[in-house]
Short mmCIF file of C-alpha atoms in Angstrom, two decimals:
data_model
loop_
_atom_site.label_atom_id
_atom_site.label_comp_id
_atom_site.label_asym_id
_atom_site.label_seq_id
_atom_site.Cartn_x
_atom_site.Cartn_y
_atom_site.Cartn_z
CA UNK Y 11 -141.30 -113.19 -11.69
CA UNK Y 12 -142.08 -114.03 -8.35
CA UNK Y 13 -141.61 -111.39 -5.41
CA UNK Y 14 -138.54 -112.17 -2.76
CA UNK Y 15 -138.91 -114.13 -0.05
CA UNK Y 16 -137.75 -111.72 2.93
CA UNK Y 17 -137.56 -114.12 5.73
CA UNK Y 18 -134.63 -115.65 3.08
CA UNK Y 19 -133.15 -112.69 2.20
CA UNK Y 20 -132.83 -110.56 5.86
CA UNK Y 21 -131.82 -114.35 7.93
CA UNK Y 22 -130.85 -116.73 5.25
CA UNK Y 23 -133.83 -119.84 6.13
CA UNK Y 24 -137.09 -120.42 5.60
CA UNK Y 25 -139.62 -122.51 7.23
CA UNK Y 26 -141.10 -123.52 3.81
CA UNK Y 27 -137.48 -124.45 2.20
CA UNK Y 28 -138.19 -125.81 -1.57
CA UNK Y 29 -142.26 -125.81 -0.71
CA UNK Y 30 -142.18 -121.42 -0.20
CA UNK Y 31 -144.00 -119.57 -2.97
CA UNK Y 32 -141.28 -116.69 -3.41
CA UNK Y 33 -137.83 -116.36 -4.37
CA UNK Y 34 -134.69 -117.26 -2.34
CA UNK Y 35 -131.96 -114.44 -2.88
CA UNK Y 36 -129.25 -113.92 -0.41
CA UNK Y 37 -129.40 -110.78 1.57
CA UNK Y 38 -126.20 -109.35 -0.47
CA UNK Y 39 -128.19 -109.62 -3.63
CA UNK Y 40 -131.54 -108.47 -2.40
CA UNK Y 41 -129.66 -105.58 -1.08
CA UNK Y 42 -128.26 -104.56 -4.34
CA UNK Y 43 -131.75 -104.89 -6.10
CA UNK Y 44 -133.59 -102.56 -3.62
CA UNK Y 45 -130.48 -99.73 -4.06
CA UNK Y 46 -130.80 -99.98 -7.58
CA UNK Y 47 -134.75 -99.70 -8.09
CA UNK Y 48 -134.19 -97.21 -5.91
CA UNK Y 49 -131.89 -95.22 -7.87
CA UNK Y 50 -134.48 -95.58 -10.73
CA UNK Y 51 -137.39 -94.71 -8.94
CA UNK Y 52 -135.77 -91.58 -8.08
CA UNK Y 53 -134.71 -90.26 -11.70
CA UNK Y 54 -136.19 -86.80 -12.41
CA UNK Y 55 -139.08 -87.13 -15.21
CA UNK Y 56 -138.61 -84.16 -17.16
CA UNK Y 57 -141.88 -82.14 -18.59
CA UNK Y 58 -142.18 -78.56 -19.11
CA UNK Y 59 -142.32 -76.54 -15.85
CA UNK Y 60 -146.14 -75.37 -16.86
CA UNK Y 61 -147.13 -78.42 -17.91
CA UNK Y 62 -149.31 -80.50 -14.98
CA UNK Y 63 -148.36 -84.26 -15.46
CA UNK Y 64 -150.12 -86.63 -17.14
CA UNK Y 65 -152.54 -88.55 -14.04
CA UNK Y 66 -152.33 -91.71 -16.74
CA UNK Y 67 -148.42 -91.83 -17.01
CA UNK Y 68 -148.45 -92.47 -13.56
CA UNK Y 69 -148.09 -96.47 -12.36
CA UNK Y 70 -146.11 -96.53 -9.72
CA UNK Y 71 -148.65 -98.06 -7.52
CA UNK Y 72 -149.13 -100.70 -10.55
CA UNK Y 73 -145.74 -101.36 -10.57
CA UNK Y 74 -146.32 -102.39 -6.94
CA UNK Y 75 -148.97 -104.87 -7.52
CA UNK Y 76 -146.85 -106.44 -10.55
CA UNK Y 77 -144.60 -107.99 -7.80
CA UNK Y 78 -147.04 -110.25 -6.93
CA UNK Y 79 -148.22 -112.12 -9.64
CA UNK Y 80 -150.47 -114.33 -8.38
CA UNK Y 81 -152.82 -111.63 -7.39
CA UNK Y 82 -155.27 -110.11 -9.71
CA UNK Y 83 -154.91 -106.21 -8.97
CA UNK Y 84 -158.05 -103.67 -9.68
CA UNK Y 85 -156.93 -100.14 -10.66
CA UNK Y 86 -159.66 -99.17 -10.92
CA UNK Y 87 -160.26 -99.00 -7.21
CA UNK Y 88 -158.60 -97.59 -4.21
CA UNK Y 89 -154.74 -98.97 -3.81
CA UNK Y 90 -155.03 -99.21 -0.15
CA UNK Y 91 -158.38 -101.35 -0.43
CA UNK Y 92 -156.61 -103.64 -3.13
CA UNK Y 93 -153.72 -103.08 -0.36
CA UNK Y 94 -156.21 -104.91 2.08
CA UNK Y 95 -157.16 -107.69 -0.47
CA UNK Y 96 -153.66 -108.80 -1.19
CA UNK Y 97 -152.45 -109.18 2.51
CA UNK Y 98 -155.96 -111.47 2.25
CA UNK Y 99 -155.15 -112.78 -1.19
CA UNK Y 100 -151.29 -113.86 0.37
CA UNK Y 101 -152.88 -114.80 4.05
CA UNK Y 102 -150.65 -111.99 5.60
CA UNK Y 103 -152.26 -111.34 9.21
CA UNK Y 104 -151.50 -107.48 11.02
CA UNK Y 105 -148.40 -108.98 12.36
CA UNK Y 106 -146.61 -110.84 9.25
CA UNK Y 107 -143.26 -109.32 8.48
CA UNK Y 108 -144.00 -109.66 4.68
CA UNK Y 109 -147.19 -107.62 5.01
CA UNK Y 110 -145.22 -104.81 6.82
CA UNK Y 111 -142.31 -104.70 4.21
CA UNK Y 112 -145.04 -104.70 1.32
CA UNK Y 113 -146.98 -101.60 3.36
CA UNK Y 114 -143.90 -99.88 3.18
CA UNK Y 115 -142.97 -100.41 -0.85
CA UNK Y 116 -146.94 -99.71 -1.20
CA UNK Y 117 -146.53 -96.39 0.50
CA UNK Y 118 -143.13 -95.40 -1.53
CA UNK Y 119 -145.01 -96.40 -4.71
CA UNK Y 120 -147.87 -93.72 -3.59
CA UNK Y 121 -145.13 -91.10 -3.13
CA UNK Y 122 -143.74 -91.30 -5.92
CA UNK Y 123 -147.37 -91.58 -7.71
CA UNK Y 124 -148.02 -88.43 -5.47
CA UNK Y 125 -145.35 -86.61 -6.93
CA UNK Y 126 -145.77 -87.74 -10.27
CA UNK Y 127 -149.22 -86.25 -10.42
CA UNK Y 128 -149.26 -83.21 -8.36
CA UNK Y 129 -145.12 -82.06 -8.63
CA UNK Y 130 -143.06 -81.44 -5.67
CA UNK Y 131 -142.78 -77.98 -5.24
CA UNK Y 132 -144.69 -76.13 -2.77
CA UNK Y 133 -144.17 -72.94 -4.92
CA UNK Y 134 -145.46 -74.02 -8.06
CA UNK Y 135 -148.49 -72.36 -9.51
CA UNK Y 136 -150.05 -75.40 -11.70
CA UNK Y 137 -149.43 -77.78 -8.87
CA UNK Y 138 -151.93 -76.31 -6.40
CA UNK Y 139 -154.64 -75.22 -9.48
CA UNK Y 140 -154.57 -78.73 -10.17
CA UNK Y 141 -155.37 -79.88 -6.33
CA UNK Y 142 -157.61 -77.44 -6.05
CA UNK Y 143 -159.43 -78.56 -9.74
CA UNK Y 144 -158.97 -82.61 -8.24
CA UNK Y 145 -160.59 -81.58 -5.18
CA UNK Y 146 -163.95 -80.36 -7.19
CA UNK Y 147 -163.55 -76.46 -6.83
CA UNK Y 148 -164.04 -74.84 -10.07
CA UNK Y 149 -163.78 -71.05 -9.15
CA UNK Y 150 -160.26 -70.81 -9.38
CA UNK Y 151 -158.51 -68.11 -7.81
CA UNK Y 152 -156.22 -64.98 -9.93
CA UNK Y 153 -153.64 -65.43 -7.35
CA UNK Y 154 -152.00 -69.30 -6.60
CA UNK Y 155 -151.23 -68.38 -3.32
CA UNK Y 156 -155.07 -68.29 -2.34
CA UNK Y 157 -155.85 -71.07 -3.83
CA UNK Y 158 -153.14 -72.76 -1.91
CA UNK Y 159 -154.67 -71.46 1.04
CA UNK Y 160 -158.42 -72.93 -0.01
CA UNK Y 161 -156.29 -76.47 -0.28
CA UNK Y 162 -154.49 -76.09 2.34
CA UNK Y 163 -157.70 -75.57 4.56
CA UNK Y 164 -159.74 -78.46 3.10
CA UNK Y 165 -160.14 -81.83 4.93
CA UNK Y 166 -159.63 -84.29 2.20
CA UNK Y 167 -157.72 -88.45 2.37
CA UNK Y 168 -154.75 -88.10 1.14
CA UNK Y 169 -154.82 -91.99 -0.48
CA UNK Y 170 -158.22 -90.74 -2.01
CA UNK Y 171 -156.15 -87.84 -3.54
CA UNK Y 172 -153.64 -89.92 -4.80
CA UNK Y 173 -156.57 -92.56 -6.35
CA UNK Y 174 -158.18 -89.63 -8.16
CA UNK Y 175 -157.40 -90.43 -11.45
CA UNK Y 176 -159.09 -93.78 -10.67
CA UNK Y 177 -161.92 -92.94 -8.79
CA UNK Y 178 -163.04 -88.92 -9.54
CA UNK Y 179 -163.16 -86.67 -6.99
CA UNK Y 180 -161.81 -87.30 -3.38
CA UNK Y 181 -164.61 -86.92 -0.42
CA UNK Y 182 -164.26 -83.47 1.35
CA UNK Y 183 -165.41 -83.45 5.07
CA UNK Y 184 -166.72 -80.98 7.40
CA UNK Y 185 -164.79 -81.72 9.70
CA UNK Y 186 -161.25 -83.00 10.99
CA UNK Y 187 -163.00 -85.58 13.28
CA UNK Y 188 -164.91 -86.54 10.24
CA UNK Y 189 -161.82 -87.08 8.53
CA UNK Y 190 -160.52 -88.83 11.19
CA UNK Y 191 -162.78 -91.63 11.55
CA UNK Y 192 -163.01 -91.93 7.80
CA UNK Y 193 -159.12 -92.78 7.55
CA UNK Y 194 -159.33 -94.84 10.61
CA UNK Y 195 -162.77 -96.68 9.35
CA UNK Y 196 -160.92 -97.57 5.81
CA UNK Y 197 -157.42 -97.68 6.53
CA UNK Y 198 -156.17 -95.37 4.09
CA UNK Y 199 -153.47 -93.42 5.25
CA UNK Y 200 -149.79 -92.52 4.92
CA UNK Y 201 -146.84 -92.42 7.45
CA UNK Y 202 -145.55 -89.08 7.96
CA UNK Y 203 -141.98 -90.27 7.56
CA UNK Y 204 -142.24 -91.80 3.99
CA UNK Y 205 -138.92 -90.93 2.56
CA UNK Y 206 -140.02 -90.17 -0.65
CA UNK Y 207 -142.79 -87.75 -0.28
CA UNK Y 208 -141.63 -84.97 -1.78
CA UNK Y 209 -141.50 -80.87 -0.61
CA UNK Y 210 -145.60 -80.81 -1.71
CA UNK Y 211 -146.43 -83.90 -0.16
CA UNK Y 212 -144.89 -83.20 3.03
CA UNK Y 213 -146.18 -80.10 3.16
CA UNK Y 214 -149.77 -81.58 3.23
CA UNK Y 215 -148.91 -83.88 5.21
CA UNK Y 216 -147.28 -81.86 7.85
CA UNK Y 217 -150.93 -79.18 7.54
CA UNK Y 218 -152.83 -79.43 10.92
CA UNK Y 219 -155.92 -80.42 9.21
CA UNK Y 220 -153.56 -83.48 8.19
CA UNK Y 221 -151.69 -84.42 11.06
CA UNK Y 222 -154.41 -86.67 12.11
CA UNK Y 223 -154.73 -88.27 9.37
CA UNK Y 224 -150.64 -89.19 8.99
CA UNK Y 225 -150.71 -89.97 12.78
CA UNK Y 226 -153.41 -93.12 11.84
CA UNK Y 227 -150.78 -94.50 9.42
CA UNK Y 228 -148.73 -95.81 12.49
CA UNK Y 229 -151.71 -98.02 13.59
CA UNK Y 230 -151.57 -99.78 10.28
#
């Protein structure tokens, strides 16, 4: 199915009319079809509280990709650089409104990927052993809250967190400049204000040593 035309659905026109390569849905019916993915994409997946999730089960970011067909998506490298290659796949410059809307379900698919993978709760035990495992440490400490602290004090791309299952394990810099100019260099970042990154999530992305990394994310 092809993705929505959102120049059609938000004002009702087109300049390609008959000739556009997406779908023309009125803005009534577009509406109704974002409210109830989003209802879907919000369901609880139940698993056993000490169970870490399954990093394969996890395709939200796929699911992403699916809505454009015509573009031949790579999981097995970073979303945000296949991210890059579809706005140059759909000839999307920084400005185009349909690049900016896709940033934005690209960035609620990693959220929900995020939380997915890791869990949402700041306070649970197998959620930070398994950051801390992701992140290459093997000397795990006896009490969670430590390790949370060694996590919490690690420079480390979010994005390349999230792309872990995909690509091993995520680069960990000296430094926060280091960090820095990495995100800014490659792009990969995520806005501070997605609204469905979860307690965990926001947690690491509110961290000082993350800050200015979210802070990129409004450049992009």
């Amino acid at each position: 199915m092809r993705p929505v035309c959102y120049s059609y659905a938000d004002r009702g026109t087109c300049r390609y009319g008959d000739r556009c390569k997406f779908r023309h849905i009125d803005g009534a019916s577009f509406k109704k079809m974002r409210e109830e993915a989003a209802q879907i994409a919000t369901l609880p997946t139940p698993r056993p509280e000490s169970t870490p999730p399954k990093l394969a089960d996890s395709l939200h970011i796929a699911d992403f990709f699916a809505l454009y067909p015509t573009y031949r998506y790579d999981p097995s490298a970073s979303f945000m650089d296949e991210f890059y290659n579809l706005c140059d796949h759909m000839e999307w410059d920084g400005d185009h409104a349909e690049r900016k809307v896709a940033r934005t379900l690209l960035e609620e698919a990693a959220a929900r990927q995020f939380n997915e993978i890791y869990g949402t709760s700041v306070n649970d035990a197998d959620a930070w052993v398994l950051l801390f495992r992701t992140l290459g440490m093997d000397k795990i400490p006896d009490n969670w809250k430590a390790c949370r602290s060694i996590v919490m004090g690690c420079h480390f791309n979010l994005c390349d967190l999230i792309s872990a299952p995909a690509l091993g394990r995520p680069r960990r810099f000296s430094t926060q400049t280091a960090l820095i100019q990495y995100s800014e260099r490659t792009g990969r970042v995520i806005s501070r204000n997605n609204p469905y990154a979860g307690p965990l999530l926001r947690m690491l992305l509110r961290n000082r040593l993350s800050k200015a990394h979210a802070s990129v994310a409004d450049q992009h």
